[in-house]
XYZ file of C-alpha atoms in Angstrom:
442
model
C -10.326 -24.018 23.258
C -9.669 -20.378 22.331
C -7.237 -19.714 25.136
C -3.460 -19.572 25.418
C -1.446 -20.339 28.503
C -0.245 -17.456 30.627
C 3.333 -18.140 29.567
C 2.382 -18.088 25.873
C 0.481 -14.810 26.245
C 3.393 -13.204 28.096
C 5.856 -14.426 25.485
C 3.766 -13.193 22.554
C 3.195 -9.786 24.148
C 6.934 -9.426 24.683
C 7.734 -10.320 21.057
C 4.967 -8.109 19.673
C 5.962 -5.234 21.944
C 9.587 -5.441 20.824
C 8.565 -5.537 17.157
C 6.084 -2.668 17.511
C 8.473 -0.469 19.487
C 11.294 -1.064 17.002
C 8.954 -0.310 14.077
C 7.869 3.005 15.614
C 11.407 3.929 16.602
C 12.959 3.227 13.201
C 9.949 4.768 11.445
C 10.407 7.944 13.488
C 14.149 8.053 12.787
C 13.484 7.497 9.075
C 11.155 10.495 8.960
C 13.745 12.624 10.757
C 16.172 12.069 7.874
C 13.416 12.608 5.282
C 12.843 8.933 4.448
C 9.261 7.561 4.232
C 8.228 5.984 7.529
C 7.366 2.663 5.894
C 11.057 2.066 5.164
C 11.889 2.327 8.860
C 9.004 0.020 9.781
C 10.123 -2.696 7.380
C 13.692 -2.164 8.622
C 12.440 -3.136 12.098
C 11.640 -6.589 10.737
C 15.037 -6.761 9.067
C 16.778 -5.907 12.344
C 14.805 -8.409 14.444
C 14.371 -11.003 11.689
C 16.586 -13.487 9.820
C 18.570 -10.720 8.104
C 20.309 -9.441 11.269
C 19.189 -10.948 14.596
C 18.478 -14.347 13.030
C 21.805 -14.316 11.204
C 24.047 -13.369 14.125
C 21.943 -14.760 16.997
C 19.700 -17.456 15.481
C 18.687 -18.989 18.815
C 17.564 -15.611 20.155
C 15.467 -15.011 17.035
C 13.813 -18.442 17.308
C 13.138 -17.964 21.012
C 11.562 -14.521 20.472
C 9.373 -15.175 17.420
C 9.030 -18.974 17.353
C 8.936 -19.576 21.083
C 5.787 -21.737 21.121
C 3.930 -23.687 18.399
C 1.252 -21.102 17.482
C 3.266 -17.902 17.858
C 3.861 -17.567 14.116
C 0.101 -17.918 13.517
C -0.626 -15.092 15.957
C 1.781 -12.844 14.084
C 0.153 -14.022 10.858
C -3.247 -12.921 12.192
C -1.951 -9.462 13.123
C -0.271 -9.323 9.711
C -3.608 -9.922 7.969
C -5.423 -7.352 10.122
C -2.717 -4.813 9.353
C -3.052 -5.541 5.644
C -6.830 -5.022 5.731
C -6.500 -1.779 7.694
C -3.840 -0.510 5.285
C -6.138 -1.083 2.307
C -9.123 0.459 4.115
C -7.041 3.563 4.879
C -5.900 3.650 1.246
C -9.510 3.668 0.046
C -10.365 6.518 2.411
C -7.708 8.667 0.689
C -9.413 8.313 -2.702
C -10.027 11.675 -4.408
C -13.552 12.506 -5.599
C -13.717 16.197 -6.546
C -12.330 17.221 -9.957
C -12.920 19.787 -12.651
C -13.059 18.786 -16.340
C -9.390 19.540 -17.020
C -8.274 17.405 -14.080
C -10.582 14.543 -15.093
C -9.073 14.570 -18.581
C -5.508 14.639 -17.272
C -6.146 11.958 -14.642
C -7.888 9.651 -17.122
C -5.087 10.076 -19.630
C -2.425 9.358 -17.029
C -4.236 6.249 -15.779
C -4.469 4.807 -19.287
C -1.054 5.985 -20.429
C 0.751 4.901 -17.266
C -0.994 1.578 -16.650
C -1.380 -0.144 -20.009
C 2.091 0.489 -21.527
C 3.884 -0.294 -18.240
C 1.839 -3.487 -17.795
C 2.552 -4.612 -21.366
C 6.274 -3.893 -21.046
C 6.371 -5.853 -17.792
C 4.507 -8.746 -19.412
C 6.886 -8.848 -22.364
C 9.934 -8.510 -20.113
C 8.888 -11.628 -18.198
C 9.512 -13.596 -21.402
C 12.966 -12.101 -21.880
C 14.564 -13.551 -18.768
C 14.315 -16.929 -17.091
C 11.678 -16.658 -14.341
C 11.830 -20.350 -13.426
C 14.300 -19.869 -10.511
C 11.879 -17.404 -8.918
C 8.683 -19.466 -9.159
C 6.899 -20.239 -5.908
C 5.262 -23.444 -4.749
C 2.314 -22.970 -7.146
C 4.809 -23.383 -10.035
C 2.717 -21.188 -12.329
C 4.649 -19.077 -14.898
C 1.487 -17.334 -16.159
C 0.539 -16.109 -12.675
C 4.101 -14.919 -12.145
C 4.092 -13.001 -15.445
C 0.990 -11.164 -14.262
C 2.671 -10.345 -10.940
C 5.755 -9.014 -12.745
C 3.608 -6.836 -15.000
C 1.712 -5.493 -11.978
C 4.961 -4.750 -10.134
C 6.049 -2.514 -13.022
C 2.747 -0.610 -13.238
C 1.565 -0.300 -9.620
C 1.452 2.956 -7.615
C 1.106 3.619 -3.874
C -1.706 5.637 -2.302
C -0.626 5.426 1.371
C 3.044 6.315 0.991
C 2.657 9.058 -1.612
C -0.190 10.550 0.452
C 2.042 10.481 3.539
C 4.801 12.220 1.565
C 2.343 14.906 0.437
C 1.103 15.378 4.016
C 4.638 15.622 5.393
C 5.534 18.246 2.789
C 2.296 20.150 3.373
C 1.172 19.857 -0.268
C -1.813 17.502 0.074
C -4.120 20.402 -0.860
C -2.436 20.983 -4.240
C -3.728 20.109 -7.673
C -0.630 17.969 -8.198
C -1.335 15.825 -5.114
C -5.006 15.403 -5.998
C -4.198 14.116 -9.492
C -1.436 11.761 -8.339
C -3.554 10.231 -5.554
C -6.495 9.771 -7.942
C -4.238 8.059 -10.484
C -2.889 5.791 -7.770
C -6.386 4.838 -6.625
C -7.710 3.944 -10.081
C -4.401 2.269 -10.912
C -4.662 -0.014 -7.950
C -8.281 -1.013 -8.551
C -7.397 -2.195 -12.064
C -4.231 -3.944 -10.948
C -5.903 -5.677 -7.984
C -8.316 -7.198 -10.510
C -5.297 -8.549 -12.375
C -3.806 -9.846 -9.108
C -7.089 -11.573 -8.297
C -6.874 -13.307 -11.665
C -3.286 -14.393 -10.940
C -4.152 -15.816 -7.519
C -7.195 -17.577 -8.978
C -5.001 -19.304 -11.569
C -2.433 -20.233 -8.939
C -5.082 -21.703 -6.632
C -6.510 -23.862 -9.428
C -3.293 -25.731 -10.044
C -2.202 -23.600 -12.971
C -5.139 -24.547 -15.191
C -6.016 -21.653 -17.501
C -9.044 -21.546 -19.755
C -11.107 -18.776 -21.334
C -13.846 -19.700 -18.912
C -11.497 -19.268 -15.957
C -10.443 -15.846 -17.238
C -14.006 -14.616 -17.782
C -15.123 -15.998 -14.431
C -12.280 -14.377 -12.492
C -12.418 -10.971 -14.192
C -16.233 -11.019 -14.294
C -16.431 -11.830 -10.587
C -13.999 -9.031 -9.761
C -15.863 -6.395 -11.789
C -19.214 -7.702 -10.555
C -17.962 -7.343 -6.995
C -16.759 -3.791 -7.728
C -20.077 -2.722 -9.267
C -22.152 -4.454 -6.589
C -20.072 -2.929 -3.812
C -20.371 0.577 -5.234
C -24.134 0.323 -5.793
C -25.087 -1.375 -2.520
C -22.312 0.261 -0.500
C -23.212 3.730 -1.735
C -26.861 3.162 -0.767
C -25.849 1.739 2.615
C -23.513 4.589 3.511
C -25.617 7.342 1.948
C -29.095 6.332 3.081
C -28.770 4.073 6.099
C -25.793 5.403 8.048
C -27.186 8.297 10.057
C -30.825 7.250 10.353
C -32.216 6.852 13.871
C -32.863 3.138 13.398
C -29.179 2.367 12.731
C -28.389 1.269 16.281
C -24.937 -0.091 15.374
C -23.823 3.285 14.004
C -25.228 5.077 17.040
C -23.503 2.687 19.415
C -20.097 3.056 17.719
C -19.450 5.086 14.571
C -16.032 3.530 13.961
C -17.231 0.051 14.882
C -20.001 0.325 12.288
C -17.597 1.141 9.456
C -15.127 -1.527 10.541
C -18.008 -4.036 10.526
C -18.842 -3.080 6.938
C -15.178 -3.361 5.954
C -14.804 -6.826 7.488
C -18.036 -8.046 5.852
C -16.945 -6.822 2.411
C -13.509 -8.379 2.882
C -15.169 -11.669 3.882
C -17.476 -11.602 0.848
C -14.493 -10.873 -1.414
C -12.624 -13.857 0.016
C -15.581 -16.177 -0.449
C -15.890 -15.046 -4.076
C -12.161 -15.825 -4.563
C -11.490 -12.106 -4.947
C -8.647 -11.067 -2.619
C -9.954 -9.991 0.817
C -7.836 -6.839 0.616
C -9.913 -5.787 -2.389
C -13.033 -5.737 -0.208
C -11.267 -3.549 2.366
C -10.043 -1.149 -0.347
C -13.510 -0.788 -1.880
C -15.080 -0.268 1.562
C -12.791 2.721 2.057
C -13.452 4.135 -1.418
C -17.236 3.821 -1.110
C -17.174 5.436 2.333
C -15.140 8.346 0.953
C -17.485 8.791 -2.029
C -20.818 8.369 -0.234
C -20.320 10.070 3.126
C -20.417 13.831 3.720
C -16.919 15.285 3.661
C -16.811 16.066 7.391
C -17.896 12.541 8.330
C -15.446 10.952 5.873
C -12.610 12.998 7.378
C -13.583 11.955 10.923
C -13.738 8.320 9.824
C -10.315 8.562 8.181
C -8.866 10.146 11.306
C -10.374 7.495 13.586
C -9.223 4.591 11.414
C -5.771 6.121 11.000
C -5.324 6.567 14.751
C -5.793 2.877 15.507
C -4.232 1.555 12.289
C -1.004 3.547 12.157
C -0.332 3.126 15.869
C -0.561 -0.668 15.913
C -1.804 -2.766 13.006
C 0.005 -1.193 10.049
C 3.465 -0.885 11.689
C 3.161 -4.537 12.762
C 2.221 -5.477 9.181
C 5.243 -3.760 7.633
C 7.575 -5.033 10.359
C 6.279 -8.582 9.795
C 7.074 -8.188 6.104
C 10.634 -7.449 7.188
C 10.599 -10.529 9.428
C 9.937 -12.671 6.359
C 12.931 -11.259 4.481
C 16.346 -12.879 4.630
C 18.580 -10.527 2.664
C 21.686 -12.514 3.574
C 20.641 -15.798 1.941
C 17.733 -14.863 -0.341
C 18.624 -11.630 -2.104
C 20.552 -10.973 -5.320
C 21.758 -7.321 -5.312
C 22.728 -7.270 -9.014
C 19.413 -8.700 -10.149
C 17.598 -6.222 -7.874
C 19.539 -3.282 -9.346
C 18.655 -4.363 -12.882
C 14.993 -4.910 -11.971
C 14.812 -1.586 -10.123
C 16.246 0.377 -13.052
C 13.982 -1.385 -15.520
C 10.807 -0.844 -13.440
C 11.618 2.779 -12.620
C 12.528 3.794 -16.164
C 9.484 2.032 -17.618
C 6.952 3.590 -15.255
C 8.495 7.075 -15.222
C 8.880 7.172 -19.002
C 5.297 5.983 -19.555
C 3.935 8.739 -17.306
C 6.272 11.379 -18.739
C 5.345 10.666 -22.367
C 1.637 10.506 -21.541
C 1.810 13.804 -19.683
C 3.667 15.467 -22.560
C 1.054 14.177 -25.023
C -1.571 15.875 -22.816
C 0.300 19.186 -23.292
C 1.938 19.352 -19.858
C 5.368 20.997 -19.649
C 8.560 18.949 -19.193
C 9.056 19.716 -15.509
C 5.434 18.899 -14.622
C 5.665 15.657 -16.592
C 8.865 14.680 -14.798
C 7.322 15.438 -11.389
C 4.303 13.286 -12.235
C 6.554 10.480 -13.457
C 8.592 10.468 -10.253
C 5.533 10.609 -7.969
C 3.528 7.902 -9.768
C 6.608 5.654 -9.751
C 6.165 5.302 -5.955
C 5.142 1.664 -5.302
C 5.163 1.821 -1.488
C 2.449 -0.037 0.419
C 0.658 -1.639 -2.561
C 4.007 -2.871 -3.891
C 4.627 -4.600 -0.570
C 1.054 -5.939 -0.529
C 1.563 -7.318 -4.033
C 4.737 -9.118 -2.956
C 3.056 -10.433 0.214
C 0.017 -11.824 -1.589
C 2.096 -13.326 -4.393
C 4.437 -14.952 -1.869
C 1.740 -16.352 0.434
C -0.205 -17.806 -2.524
C 2.924 -19.519 -3.849
C 3.258 -17.497 -7.065
C 6.785 -16.279 -6.253
C 9.538 -17.622 -4.011
C 11.324 -15.912 -1.123
C 14.081 -14.457 -3.296
C 11.704 -12.684 -5.680
C 9.589 -11.655 -2.687
C 12.657 -9.807 -1.370
C 13.203 -8.185 -4.777
C 9.637 -6.833 -4.912
C 9.697 -5.580 -1.318
C 12.997 -3.772 -1.859
C 11.658 -2.326 -5.126
C 8.665 -0.913 -3.233
C 10.894 0.581 -0.543
C 13.448 2.232 -2.838
C 10.798 3.646 -5.179
C 9.101 5.133 -2.092
C 12.323 6.879 -1.112
C 12.932 8.630 -4.451
C 9.679 10.677 -4.694
C 9.990 11.844 -1.091
C 13.502 13.173 -1.672
C 12.784 14.748 -5.061
C 9.498 16.430 -4.093
C 11.110 17.813 -0.926
C 13.750 19.465 -3.125
C 11.054 20.889 -5.414
C 9.051 22.339 -2.518
C 12.104 23.712 -0.674
C 13.388 25.386 -3.850
C 9.986 26.962 -4.427
C 9.621 25.366 -7.849
C 6.140 24.868 -9.295
C 4.845 21.305 -9.115
C 2.444 21.834 -12.045
C 0.200 24.556 -13.495
C -2.359 25.548 -10.874
C 0.097 25.265 -7.985
C 1.770 28.639 -8.392
C 2.806 30.537 -5.233
C 2.508 27.334 -3.226
C 2.363 27.740 0.543
C 2.986 24.366 2.232
C 0.543 23.498 5.015
C 2.842 21.592 7.332
C 2.075 19.952 10.632
C 4.699 21.101 13.123
C 5.031 18.048 15.377
C 7.816 19.555 17.457
C 5.713 22.617 18.233
C 2.778 20.395 19.227
C 5.027 18.440 21.565
C 6.202 21.684 23.182
C 2.604 22.821 23.685
C 1.674 19.428 25.116
C 4.625 19.518 27.543
C 3.663 23.027 28.644
C 0.073 21.878 29.189
C 1.188 18.886 31.233
C-alpha cells in the first residue's frame, strides 16, 4: 500500500532530478553575478513551471510534473520537508552572545522595526481593496494580518548567507541584524499562527479565539524552551542516550520532527516547532557541538531539501496569468520604505550615525526565506489567492537582492558598517581555490 510502480518512481526521479539540477545551476549562476542563491532557486521553478515551460510547452510541463495521479503529492511532501529544514537551519543561526550595548540596540530595533511596520501594514490593508486577492478561506481579517506581517518580516537564512558570502558574519553588524531577524520572526510567526487559526475556523473571530491562539503559541514557546533546554543541555551527551550515540544528526532531527508534530497538533504552524528546535539547540548546546550540528544539517538541507522547496515555490507561480507588475511595484515600494524608515528612525533614536542606521535599514528589509514561507503558508491555508501569492514571493526575492548588492558595495569600498567594525577584514571562503586544491588532490 505504500509502494509506487516502477514507472512512477522513474518518472518522479526524472522530474525531481531536473528540478534539483536546475535549482542548483541557476542558484550557482545567481551567486556568480552577486545575486542571493535563493533567487536562482526560485527561478528554476519559474523556468520549469507554468511561467515559462508551462506557457510555451504546456503538454511537456504536465507530462513532467503531473505525469501520474500522486506526483504532485510527492512534490508536496518534499516541499514540506524542505520548509521544515529551512526553519530548523534558521533557528540554528540564532545569535546568543551579546554585551549590554548590543542587547539595548537589538531590543530597540526589534521593537522599533516590528511594531510600527506591522501597524502601518495593518492600516494600509484598509486603504486598498483586498477582496480581489482573498483566498478560498475568504477571510479579510486573516489577510490583513498576513499583509502586516509581510511589511515587518525579516529573513535569517538569506541575510546570513549574504554575510557569509561577504565574509562579515563575525562582525558586530551581522550579529545584531541576525538577532533582530530571529526575534522578529518568532513574534511574527505567532501572528501568522493566529491568522491561520482564524482562517481554519471559517472566519469566526472572538476574544476567546484570540486568547486561545496567542496563549497556545506563547505556551508552546515557553514549554519548548524550558523542556528543550533541559533535554539538550542535560540529556544529550549522557551515556544512556542511545539514540544520540547511534546518530548525532538523527537525534536532533528526531527532536525537530517531534516538536513540529506537537506544534501542528496544537494548531500552531509546524514550521514554528522546527524553528524553535533550532533556536533551543543553538542556545543549549556547547558552541562546538552547535556548529557541528549546523554544518551537518546544512549539508543535507542545502543540497537537496531546501533547493527543492524554493524551486517548488517557483513551480506554483504563474507570472504570465497571475501577476500584476504595477501593483507589485507599488507594494514593493511601500513595504521597503516602511520597513527601512522604521529601522532608520529607531536606530537614529538610539544614537547611531546616519550611515549605520541606513545600513541596518537595508539589511533588516531583507524578507528572503521567511517572506516566501509566509506567502506559502498563507496560500496553502487559503488566506490569499495565487495572484497575491506571486506578489509576496516576488517581494521576498527583490528585497533579498537589494541588501546583497548594497552591503557588497560597502565592504568593497572599505566603508564602516557600524561602530565596532572598524578596520574590517572580510573572512571569505574561496570556493575556486578549494576546487583547485580538490582537483590537484584527485
